[in-house]
Amino acid sequence: MGKYISIVNQKGGVGKTTTSMNLAASLAALEKKVLLVDADPQANASSGMGVEPEKIDVSLYNCIIDHVDVREAIYTTEIEGLDIIPSHIDLVGAEIEMLNIKDRERVISKLLAPLKDEYDYILIDCSPSLGLITVNALTCSDSVIIPVQCEYFALEGISKLLNTIKIIKSKLNPKLEIEGFLLTMYDSRLRLANQIYDEVKRHFQELVFDTVIQRNVKLSEAPSHGLPVLLYDAEAIGTKNHLQLANEIIAKNSKVE
């Protein structure tokens, strides 16, 4: 049975897409079968994995609005064991088009349900908003990873996100848990980064991943080549960080089983 994990934070620029792509690639490199669902209209995870949105025939949008079979939207990537359902800019309008759909918060749940037994992990890259598509992602997820940028306004908005998660847990998805808070863009030389780390650790304790994603040039460069950092530079610190994160998630979930 696959585990659905949404990568979510309504604050932009915290490393959601970077985390989604590179965690998916790392889990696949550790011999897990992984599906990455790009639920962000910007489609950065799609292009970052080498799937150019203008060249695809079927995206998540077509599955939601045109009821196209979800299997037609699955594309393979350069990493064995890692597939992707790409996004498209049309997804921006999907939230309005979904307003008349019955049980609209569960559209993505129903869409992905047939794939649950085919993958070990289904990761959903959410957009930086708490709109209907993100609500759909949270409604179908078993857990969420919340990337937190090691910068001044890091904790701003997290209470709003936690409140949204609480509402969804009480009204739509009682099984929803927090997989962990992930500190991103960490630079140990900066006093502020260490203060943020200590503050997040104090607030959320064991919910914070041991793994920290460090600032890394290769990690920033890789998407422009349509590659996760693992394929762009296997020795990069960003590669090592995400493999460590993947190992941490696998270890945590094997204990639960």
XYZ file of N, CA and C in Angstrom:
771
model
N 0.845 -1.206 0.000
C 0.000 0.000 0.000
C 0.871 1.243 0.000
N 0.634 2.133 -0.961
C 1.435 3.349 -1.054
C 1.049 4.366 0.003
N 1.995 5.197 0.357
C 1.730 6.278 1.310
C 1.670 7.604 0.547
N 0.595 8.346 0.760
C 0.429 9.655 0.129
C 1.016 10.734 1.042
N 1.966 11.497 0.520
C 2.566 12.589 1.303
C 2.497 13.884 0.488
N 1.853 14.909 1.064
C 1.830 16.229 0.425
C 2.980 17.063 0.957
N 3.632 17.799 0.056
C 4.665 18.757 0.475
C 4.004 20.123 0.376
N 3.802 20.765 1.521
C 2.914 21.933 1.543
C 3.442 23.043 2.459
N 3.246 24.269 2.011
C 3.454 25.477 2.816
C 2.933 26.604 1.944
N 1.994 27.393 2.463
C 1.407 28.426 1.601
C 2.366 29.587 1.368
N 3.493 29.584 2.055
C 4.525 30.611 1.831
C 5.358 30.171 0.623
N 5.544 31.040 -0.337
C 6.331 30.700 -1.523
C 7.830 30.739 -1.232
N 8.602 30.076 -2.072
C 10.052 30.173 -1.987
C 10.700 29.477 -0.811
N 10.019 28.480 -0.242
C 10.596 27.781 0.923
C 11.256 26.452 0.542
N 11.155 26.095 -0.748
C 11.804 24.864 -1.196
C 10.870 23.679 -1.358
N 9.568 23.961 -1.528
C 8.595 22.861 -1.696
C 8.904 21.999 -2.917
N 9.036 22.658 -4.066
C 9.240 21.914 -5.314
C 10.600 21.226 -5.312
N 11.608 21.914 -4.813
C 12.951 21.313 -4.700
C 12.882 20.052 -3.846
N 12.166 20.148 -2.734
C 12.014 18.990 -1.839
C 11.251 17.870 -2.540
N 10.135 18.219 -3.184
C 9.297 17.204 -3.849
C 10.095 16.413 -4.882
N 10.784 17.151 -5.771
C 11.549 16.513 -6.845
C 12.675 15.632 -6.307
N 13.439 16.207 -5.395
C 14.654 15.516 -4.954
C 14.380 14.408 -3.948
N 13.321 14.563 -3.160
C 12.918 13.474 -2.272
C 12.383 12.309 -3.110
N 11.565 12.629 -4.125
C 11.030 11.580 -5.020
C 12.170 10.822 -5.693
N 13.155 11.561 -6.210
C 14.300 10.938 -6.890
C 15.111 10.079 -5.919
N 15.286 10.576 -4.697
C 16.082 9.847 -3.700
C 15.379 8.565 -3.246
N 14.061 8.642 -3.052
C 13.304 7.430 -2.668
C 13.397 6.376 -3.776
N 13.315 6.848 -5.040
C 13.425 5.921 -6.180
C 14.834 5.318 -6.246
N 15.853 6.137 -5.955
C 17.233 5.645 -5.961
C 17.443 4.594 -4.865
N 16.638 4.675 -3.815
C 16.702 3.682 -2.727
C 15.724 2.529 -2.980
N 15.373 2.369 -4.258
C 14.590 1.224 -4.750
C 13.134 1.207 -4.293
N 12.578 2.392 -4.061
C 11.145 2.488 -3.814
C 10.473 2.913 -5.119
N 9.227 2.464 -5.282
C 8.460 2.869 -6.473
C 7.722 4.147 -6.097
N 7.965 5.219 -6.868
C 7.487 6.543 -6.468
C 6.707 7.217 -7.600
N 5.605 7.870 -7.216
C 4.860 8.719 -8.151
C 4.883 10.138 -7.608
N 5.338 11.084 -8.432
C 5.320 12.499 -8.066
C 4.146 13.153 -8.784
N 3.254 13.763 -8.017
C 2.084 14.444 -8.593
C 2.333 15.948 -8.490
N 2.402 16.608 -9.630
C 2.631 18.050 -9.654
C 1.280 18.763 -9.604
N 0.930 19.256 -8.416
C -0.372 19.917 -8.236
C -0.223 21.428 -8.149
N 0.856 21.950 -8.726
C 1.116 23.387 -8.737
C 1.024 23.887 -10.182
N 0.133 24.860 -10.470
C -0.019 25.347 -11.855
C 1.280 25.856 -12.479
N 2.256 26.242 -11.643
C 3.530 26.717 -12.194
C 4.303 25.592 -12.890
N 3.953 24.349 -12.554
C 4.518 23.146 -13.210
C 6.050 23.074 -13.119
N 6.617 23.636 -12.057
C 8.079 23.616 -11.923
C 8.624 22.213 -11.656
N 7.876 21.404 -10.912
C 8.339 20.028 -10.654
C 8.356 19.238 -11.963
N 7.380 19.511 -12.838
C 7.315 18.811 -14.134
C 8.534 19.157 -14.989
N 8.787 20.463 -15.173
C 9.925 20.851 -16.017
C 11.245 20.483 -15.355
N 11.281 20.537 -14.020
C 12.496 20.165 -13.288
C 12.832 18.688 -13.389
N 11.832 17.875 -13.758
C 12.070 16.436 -13.960
C 12.206 16.113 -15.449
N 12.303 17.156 -16.278
C 12.523 16.928 -17.706
C 11.261 16.733 -18.518
N 10.086 16.967 -17.889
C 8.814 16.845 -18.617
C 8.353 18.260 -18.961
N 8.436 18.619 -20.236
C 8.080 19.986 -20.626
C 6.561 20.110 -20.778
N 5.940 20.985 -19.955
C 4.471 21.092 -19.953
C 3.849 21.308 -21.335
N 4.544 22.062 -22.221
C 3.945 22.332 -23.543
C 3.977 21.113 -24.459
N 4.754 20.085 -24.064
C 4.850 18.906 -24.927
C 4.007 17.726 -24.431
N 3.280 17.925 -23.342
C 2.497 16.801 -22.820
C 1.054 16.865 -23.331
N 0.460 15.692 -23.477
C -0.923 15.612 -23.970
C -1.932 15.629 -22.831
N -1.566 14.990 -21.721
C -2.506 14.864 -20.604
C -1.803 15.285 -19.314
N -2.441 16.204 -18.575
C -1.881 16.648 -17.299
C -2.900 16.393 -16.189
N -2.532 16.755 -14.973
C -3.453 16.611 -13.839
C -4.761 17.356 -14.112
N -4.661 18.501 -14.768
C -5.850 19.299 -15.094
C -6.859 18.472 -15.904
N -6.383 17.760 -16.936
C -7.283 16.962 -17.787
C -7.969 15.853 -16.990
N -7.238 15.303 -16.020
C -7.832 14.237 -15.193
C -8.932 14.801 -14.292
N -8.683 15.990 -13.740
C -9.659 16.592 -12.814
C -10.894 17.096 -13.562
N -10.686 17.842 -14.630
C -11.803 18.541 -15.292
C -12.413 17.731 -16.436
N -11.577 17.043 -17.214
C -12.097 16.302 -18.381
C -12.305 14.817 -18.100
N -12.046 14.404 -16.856
C -12.227 12.996 -16.429
C -11.419 12.014 -17.268
N -10.243 12.448 -17.723
C -9.346 11.539 -18.461
C -8.784 10.526 -17.464
N -8.620 9.282 -17.901
C -8.072 8.229 -17.026
C -6.700 8.654 -16.518
N -6.508 8.564 -15.210
C -5.268 9.032 -14.580
C -4.023 8.353 -15.165
N -4.180 7.113 -15.617
C -3.001 6.394 -16.150
C -2.462 7.043 -17.423
N -3.332 7.751 -18.128
C -2.886 8.436 -19.342
C -2.009 9.651 -19.031
N -2.052 10.094 -17.761
C -1.284 11.283 -17.368
C 0.052 10.913 -16.721
N 0.340 9.606 -16.623
C 1.586 9.181 -15.962
C 2.727 9.134 -16.978
N 3.774 9.873 -16.689
C 4.973 9.911 -17.545
C 6.156 9.344 -16.771
N 7.034 8.648 -17.485
C 8.234 8.125 -16.827
C 9.299 9.230 -16.776
N 10.272 9.070 -15.895
C 11.376 10.027 -15.807
C 12.675 9.275 -16.080
N 13.784 10.001 -16.007
C 15.089 9.378 -16.255
C 15.522 8.466 -15.112
N 14.818 8.545 -13.991
C 15.167 7.697 -12.842
C 14.235 6.492 -12.816
N 14.824 5.328 -12.816
C 14.017 4.102 -12.803
C 13.191 4.051 -11.520
N 11.905 3.732 -11.670
C 11.035 3.626 -10.499
C 10.362 4.928 -10.112
N 10.655 6.014 -10.849
C 10.025 7.303 -10.552
C 9.183 7.770 -11.736
N 7.872 7.890 -11.496
C 6.936 8.403 -12.502
C 6.402 9.754 -12.038
N 5.826 10.496 -12.981
C 5.273 11.805 -12.631
C 3.944 12.047 -13.341
N 3.007 12.663 -12.629
C 1.799 13.212 -13.256
C 2.048 14.716 -13.338
N 2.265 15.252 -14.555
C 2.651 16.661 -14.674
C 1.483 17.622 -14.481
N 1.855 18.877 -14.255
C 0.868 19.941 -14.116
C 0.816 20.761 -15.403
N -0.058 21.753 -15.391
C -0.200 22.643 -16.543
C -0.751 23.964 -16.023
N -0.437 25.063 -16.685
C -0.911 26.380 -16.262
C -2.444 26.431 -16.184
N -3.128 25.590 -16.960
C -4.604 25.531 -16.926
C -5.142 25.208 -15.528
N -4.285 24.592 -14.708
C -4.713 24.203 -13.357
C -5.135 25.422 -12.526
N -4.657 26.609 -12.926
C -5.046 27.854 -12.245
C -6.565 27.997 -12.242
N -7.188 27.687 -13.383
C -8.643 27.845 -13.497
C -9.447 26.672 -12.964
N -8.753 25.586 -12.627
C -9.466 24.368 -12.211
C -10.272 24.578 -10.937
N -9.754 25.422 -10.032
C -10.438 25.620 -8.745
C -11.841 26.182 -8.963
N -11.969 27.108 -9.918
C -13.293 27.695 -10.207
C -14.169 26.648 -10.898
N -13.582 25.896 -11.838
C -14.352 24.873 -12.555
C -14.805 23.739 -11.629
N -14.070 23.540 -10.530
C -14.414 22.449 -9.597
C -15.543 22.812 -8.646
N -15.909 24.092 -8.598
C -16.910 24.524 -7.611
C -18.247 23.807 -7.772
N -18.568 23.400 -9.003
C -19.850 22.730 -9.234
C -19.753 21.206 -9.149
N -18.548 20.697 -8.901
C -18.377 19.237 -8.821
C -18.822 18.751 -7.442
N -19.593 17.677 -7.435
C -20.052 17.094 -6.168
C -18.839 16.530 -5.418
N -18.810 16.719 -4.098
C -17.716 16.197 -3.271
C -16.365 16.711 -3.782
N -16.329 18.020 -4.049
C -15.177 18.594 -4.772
C -13.854 18.490 -4.023
N -13.899 18.328 -2.694
C -12.639 18.220 -1.943
C -11.970 16.861 -2.119
N -12.714 15.905 -2.696
C -12.169 14.535 -2.813
C -11.867 14.115 -4.250
N -11.840 15.075 -5.157
C -11.622 14.752 -6.577
C -10.264 14.058 -6.772
N -9.205 14.641 -6.205
C -7.863 14.062 -6.378
C -7.762 12.714 -5.658
N -8.415 12.600 -4.506
C -8.465 11.317 -3.775
C -8.987 10.194 -4.662
N -10.129 10.462 -5.299
C -10.761 9.439 -6.152
C -9.898 9.150 -7.377
N -9.276 10.200 -7.884
C -8.420 10.102 -9.067
C -7.228 9.161 -8.830
N -6.586 9.345 -7.666
C -5.351 8.605 -7.383
C -5.578 7.249 -6.713
N -6.804 7.018 -6.230
C -7.096 5.780 -5.487
C -6.661 4.499 -6.211
N -6.877 4.371 -7.554
C -6.488 3.126 -8.227
C -4.975 2.870 -8.243
N -4.177 3.911 -7.912
C -2.708 3.787 -8.014
C -2.062 3.416 -6.676
N -2.862 3.377 -5.624
C -2.313 3.218 -4.270
C -1.444 1.974 -4.118
N -1.847 0.875 -4.758
C -1.091 -0.375 -4.599
C 0.089 -0.490 -5.565
N 0.221 0.475 -6.471
C 1.281 0.376 -7.488
C 2.556 1.124 -7.100
N 2.468 1.948 -6.055
C 3.623 2.749 -5.641
C 3.840 2.625 -4.137
N 5.100 2.777 -3.727
C 5.403 2.813 -2.292
C 5.106 4.193 -1.718
N 5.424 5.219 -2.511
C 5.190 6.601 -2.070
C 4.584 7.411 -3.217
N 3.539 8.177 -2.883
C 2.941 9.106 -3.840
C 3.107 10.494 -3.229
N 4.008 11.290 -3.813
C 4.302 12.627 -3.290
C 3.545 13.673 -4.098
N 2.901 14.604 -3.405
C 2.131 15.649 -4.085
C 2.783 17.001 -3.814
N 3.252 17.647 -4.883
C 3.854 18.978 -4.771
C 2.737 20.014 -4.860
N 2.453 20.691 -3.746
C 1.326 21.627 -3.696
C 1.754 23.041 -4.075
N 0.780 23.843 -4.495
C 1.082 25.232 -4.853
C 1.174 26.068 -3.571
N 1.815 27.250 -3.656
C 1.923 28.092 -2.459
C 0.623 28.839 -2.164
N -0.432 28.092 -1.932
C -1.718 28.685 -1.549
C -2.501 27.605 -0.824
N -3.547 28.017 -0.124
C -4.388 27.017 0.554
C -5.740 26.930 -0.151
N -5.691 26.931 -1.492
C -6.913 26.840 -2.289
C -7.445 25.420 -2.390
N -8.430 25.246 -3.264
C -9.145 23.971 -3.371
C -8.258 22.804 -3.816
N -7.283 23.072 -4.694
C -6.388 21.983 -5.142
C -5.538 21.491 -3.965
N -5.037 22.434 -3.155
C -4.247 22.051 -1.977
C -5.126 21.323 -0.966
N -6.357 21.790 -0.785
C -7.302 21.093 0.110
C -7.522 19.655 -0.386
N -7.634 19.492 -1.706
C -7.763 18.152 -2.304
C -6.553 17.287 -1.969
N -5.363 17.878 -2.108
C -4.130 17.127 -1.834
C -4.098 16.685 -0.373
N -4.459 17.589 0.534
C -4.443 17.258 1.961
C -5.525 16.231 2.314
N -6.643 16.304 1.619
C -7.740 15.365 1.890
C -7.361 13.941 1.484
N -6.488 13.820 0.484
C -6.140 12.463 0.055
C -4.843 11.960 0.692
N -4.140 12.821 1.434
C -2.822 12.448 1.959
C -2.889 11.714 3.302
N -1.881 10.883 3.512
C -1.703 10.261 4.833
C -0.938 11.210 5.750
N -0.038 12.004 5.142
C 0.767 12.913 5.955
C 1.251 14.093 5.121
N 1.824 15.082 5.815
C 2.370 16.257 5.127
C 3.804 16.511 5.578
N 4.615 16.954 4.620
C 5.946 17.469 4.933
C 5.856 18.985 4.769
N 6.304 19.713 5.785
C 6.245 21.176 5.745
C 7.668 21.731 5.677
N 8.097 22.192 4.481
C 9.424 22.802 4.385
C 9.422 24.178 5.064
N 10.445 24.435 5.869
C 10.564 25.713 6.566
C 11.917 26.311 6.211
N 11.882 27.493 5.615
C 13.110 28.150 5.181
C 13.820 28.764 6.387
N 15.131 28.583 6.467
C 15.902 29.122 7.600
C 16.163 30.608 7.407
N 15.080 31.390 7.352
C 15.216 32.828 7.198
C 14.235 33.541 8.125
N 14.324 34.858 8.140
C 13.672 35.651 9.184
C 12.174 35.369 9.377
N 11.415 35.289 8.283
C 9.962 35.119 8.419
C 9.549 33.644 8.381
N 10.452 32.768 8.736
C 10.222 31.321 8.596
C 8.923 30.836 9.231
N 8.655 31.284 10.448
C 7.497 30.744 11.173
C 6.206 31.512 10.876
N 6.351 32.588 10.089
C 5.160 33.370 9.739
C 4.252 32.528 8.842
N 3.010 32.433 9.186
C 2.076 31.689 8.336
C 1.953 30.217 8.683
N 2.902 29.698 9.495
C 2.818 28.262 9.824
C 1.580 27.980 10.675
N 1.221 28.934 11.561
C 0.037 28.703 12.402
C -1.223 28.597 11.538
N -1.265 29.401 10.444
C -2.419 29.340 9.533
C -2.470 27.977 8.838
N -1.301 27.499 8.415
C -1.223 26.185 7.759
C -1.633 25.075 8.729
N -1.134 25.155 9.958
C -1.471 24.127 10.961
C -2.960 24.149 11.268
N -3.550 25.337 11.246
C -4.995 25.445 11.475
C -5.772 24.803 10.325
N -5.287 25.015 9.084
C -5.921 24.379 7.908
C -5.833 22.860 8.024
N -4.656 22.368 8.412
C -4.473 20.914 8.571
C -5.436 20.371 9.632
N -5.583 21.138 10.721
C -6.482 20.728 11.817
C -7.934 20.648 11.329
N -8.357 21.658 10.532
C -9.731 21.681 9.999
C -9.955 20.484 9.065
N -8.979 20.233 8.183
C -9.112 19.121 7.239
C -9.145 17.784 7.987
N -8.320 17.688 9.018
C -8.300 16.464 9.846
C -9.656 16.234 10.517
N -10.286 17.307 10.987
C -11.559 17.138 11.705
C -12.748 16.955 10.766
N -12.683 17.572 9.574
C -13.862 17.536 8.697
C -13.762 16.600 7.493
N -12.537 16.374 6.985
C -12.413 15.657 5.709
C -11.511 14.427 5.758
N -10.470 14.468 6.612
C -9.457 13.406 6.545
C -8.852 13.147 7.926
N -9.545 12.332 8.753
C -9.070 12.111 10.123
C -7.698 11.435 10.215
N -7.248 10.804 9.129
C -5.962 10.082 9.198
C -4.751 10.988 8.931
N -4.998 12.247 8.580
C -3.908 13.154 8.191
C -2.975 13.442 9.365
N -1.684 13.205 9.150
C -0.669 13.458 10.181
C 0.425 14.359 9.615
N 1.242 14.913 10.511
C 2.414 15.674 10.060
C 3.593 14.709 9.996
N 4.110 14.500 8.784
C 5.280 13.630 8.599
C 6.500 14.309 9.220
N 6.582 15.617 9.037
C 7.689 16.335 9.651
C 7.874 17.730 9.088
N 8.518 18.573 9.884
C 8.964 19.894 9.435
C 10.384 19.729 8.904
N 10.629 20.260 7.716
C 11.935 20.110 7.081
C 12.595 21.475 6.943
N 13.731 21.651 7.612
C 14.445 22.926 7.501
C 15.232 22.960 6.207
N 14.980 24.008 5.406
C 15.617 24.121 4.079
C 16.472 25.384 4.003
N 17.345 25.405 2.991
C 18.208 26.569 2.739
C 19.017 26.944 3.984
N 19.517 25.945 4.657
C 20.233 26.135 5.920
C 21.705 26.449 5.662
N 22.201 27.482 6.316
C 23.615 27.842 6.218
C 24.151 27.948 7.647
N 24.928 26.966 8.049
C 25.377 26.874 9.444
C 26.255 28.060 9.859
N 26.774 28.803 8.870
C 27.638 29.953 9.197
C 26.827 31.150 9.676
N 25.537 31.144 9.375
C 24.696 32.290 9.738
C 24.049 32.082 11.104
N 24.219 33.075 11.960
C 23.649 32.960 13.301
C 22.119 32.853 13.226
N 21.523 33.617 12.297
C 20.067 33.597 12.148
C 19.562 32.191 11.806
N 20.261 31.509 10.900
C 19.846 30.148 10.504
C 19.838 29.216 11.711
N 20.828 29.360 12.565
C 20.898 28.522 13.767
C 19.808 28.887 14.769
N 19.485 30.184 14.831
C 18.395 30.615 15.721
C 17.058 30.044 15.247
N 16.829 30.099 13.917
C 15.577 29.563 13.347
C 15.503 28.062 13.631
N 16.623 27.379 13.399
C 16.671 25.927 13.650
C 16.264 25.637 15.101
N 16.868 26.363 16.043
C 16.580 26.140 17.469
C 15.114 26.436 17.793
N 14.594 27.496 17.163
C 13.204 27.896 17.434
C 12.210 26.850 16.905
N 12.441 26.385 15.677
C 11.549 25.364 15.091
C 11.620 24.079 15.924
N 12.834 23.715 16.337
C 13.044 22.501 17.143
C 12.321 22.633 18.491
N 12.388 23.840 19.073
C 11.742 24.058 20.371
C 10.216 23.976 20.237
N 9.692 24.554 19.157
C 8.237 24.570 18.930
C 7.694 23.176 18.634
N 8.371 22.461 17.732
C 7.770 21.250 17.157
C 8.487 19.944 17.536
N 9.595 20.063 18.248
C 10.295 18.930 18.857
C 10.492 17.747 17.925
N 9.908 16.600 18.275
C 10.193 15.380 17.488
C 9.546 15.393 16.103
N 8.721 16.421 15.830
C 8.123 16.522 14.486
C 9.108 17.115 13.473
N 10.262 17.590 13.940
C 11.260 18.168 13.033
C 12.206 17.053 12.561
N 12.399 16.956 11.242
C 13.325 15.954 10.711
C 14.744 16.215 11.226
N 15.478 15.136 11.462
C 16.902 15.274 11.813
C 17.669 15.860 10.629
N 17.259 15.469 9.428
C 17.913 15.959 8.204
C 17.611 17.435 7.994
N 18.633 18.189 7.625
C 18.482 19.599 7.271
C 18.982 19.749 5.831
N 18.240 20.490 5.008
C 18.670 20.717 3.621
C 19.508 21.994 3.574
N 20.784 21.831 3.284
C 21.704 22.975 3.294
C 21.617 23.774 1.990
N 21.998 25.037 2.096
C 22.109 25.855 0.876
C 23.138 25.210 -0.033
N 22.802 25.075 -1.317
C 23.685 24.351 -2.220
C 23.466 24.820 -3.652
N 24.538 25.284 -4.290
C 24.433 25.827 -5.653
C 23.926 24.773 -6.628
N 24.447 23.552 -6.524
C 24.058 22.476 -7.457
C 22.557 22.194 -7.370
N 22.034 22.287 -6.152
C 20.605 22.063 -5.918
C 19.770 23.103 -6.666
N 20.267 24.330 -6.716
C 19.570 25.412 -7.425
C 19.720 25.278 -8.938
N 20.867 24.781 -9.391
C 21.143 24.690 -10.824
C 20.409 23.523 -11.500
N 20.263 22.413 -10.781
C 19.765 21.166 -11.385
C 18.438 21.307 -12.149
N 17.399 21.997 -11.597
C 16.114 22.066 -12.318
C 16.212 22.704 -13.699
N 17.149 23.659 -13.875
C 17.265 24.317 -15.187
C 17.782 23.343 -16.247
N 18.337 22.217 -15.800
C 18.793 21.170 -16.720
C 17.753 20.037 -16.843
N 16.592 20.245 -16.186
C 15.535 19.225 -16.228
C 15.912 17.958 -15.484
N 16.703 18.132 -14.410
C 17.192 16.965 -13.657
C 17.059 17.196 -12.154
N 16.771 16.126 -11.402
C 16.949 16.227 -9.953
C 18.451 16.277 -9.665
N 18.835 16.787 -8.506
C 20.257 16.993 -8.204
C 21.040 15.670 -8.206
N 20.346 14.591 -7.894
C 20.955 13.250 -7.881
C 21.598 12.902 -9.230
N 20.931 13.294 -10.329
C 21.471 13.017 -11.667
C 22.400 14.130 -12.141
N 22.215 15.316 -11.597
C 23.023 16.460 -12.013
C 24.426 16.396 -11.400
N 24.478 16.063 -10.105
C 25.766 15.913 -9.431
C 25.586 14.980 -8.238
N 25.989 13.737 -8.426
C 25.774 12.702 -7.400
C 26.529 12.989 -6.104
N 27.575 13.834 -6.188
C 28.389 14.117 -5.002
C 27.976 15.405 -4.286
N 27.015 16.120 -4.840
C 26.632 17.419 -4.255
C 26.058 17.240 -2.855
N 26.223 18.258 -2.038
C 25.682 18.209 -0.673
C 24.151 18.082 -0.718
N 23.526 18.704 -1.750
C 22.066 18.607 -1.907
C 21.614 17.172 -2.170
N 22.436 16.414 -2.911
C 22.143 14.999 -3.162
C 22.205 14.220 -1.850
N 23.269 14.456 -1.089
C 23.459 13.732 0.183
C 22.350 14.055 1.174
N 21.971 15.349 1.253
C 20.894 15.752 2.168
C 19.580 15.041 1.853
N 19.225 14.995 0.555
C 17.930 14.397 0.184
C 17.934 12.881 0.316
N 19.073 12.255 0.077
C 19.166 10.798 0.315
C 19.023 10.500 1.810
N 19.608 11.376 2.621
C 19.477 11.217 4.077
C 18.016 11.375 4.498
N 17.337 12.369 3.915
C 15.914 12.584 4.211
C 15.086 11.361 3.792
N 15.360 10.837 2.591
C 14.631 9.652 2.102
C 14.840 8.470 3.048
N 16.086 8.271 3.484
C 16.375 7.187 4.431
C 15.633 7.384 5.749
N 15.561 8.637 6.194
C 14.869 8.943 7.456
C 13.376 8.625 7.344
N 12.781 8.977 6.190
C 11.344 8.710 5.991
C 11.085 7.204 5.884
N 11.943 6.508 5.146
C 11.782 5.040 5.016
C 11.891 4.379 6.396
N 12.887 4.777 7.182
C 13.101 4.194 8.518
C 11.893 4.472 9.428
N 11.392 5.700 9.367
C 10.254 6.092 10.209
C 9.009 5.275 9.851
N 8.796 5.098 8.544
C 7.588 4.389 8.106
C 7.700 2.877 8.273
N 8.909 2.348 8.253
C 9.056 0.901 8.465
C 8.777 0.556 9.934
N 9.049 1.513 10.834
C 8.740 1.296 12.269
C 7.236 1.227 12.479
N 6.519 2.114 11.749
C 5.059 2.165 11.872
C 4.441 0.852 11.409
N 4.983 0.331 10.294
C 4.442 -0.928 9.745
C 4.689 -2.083 10.695
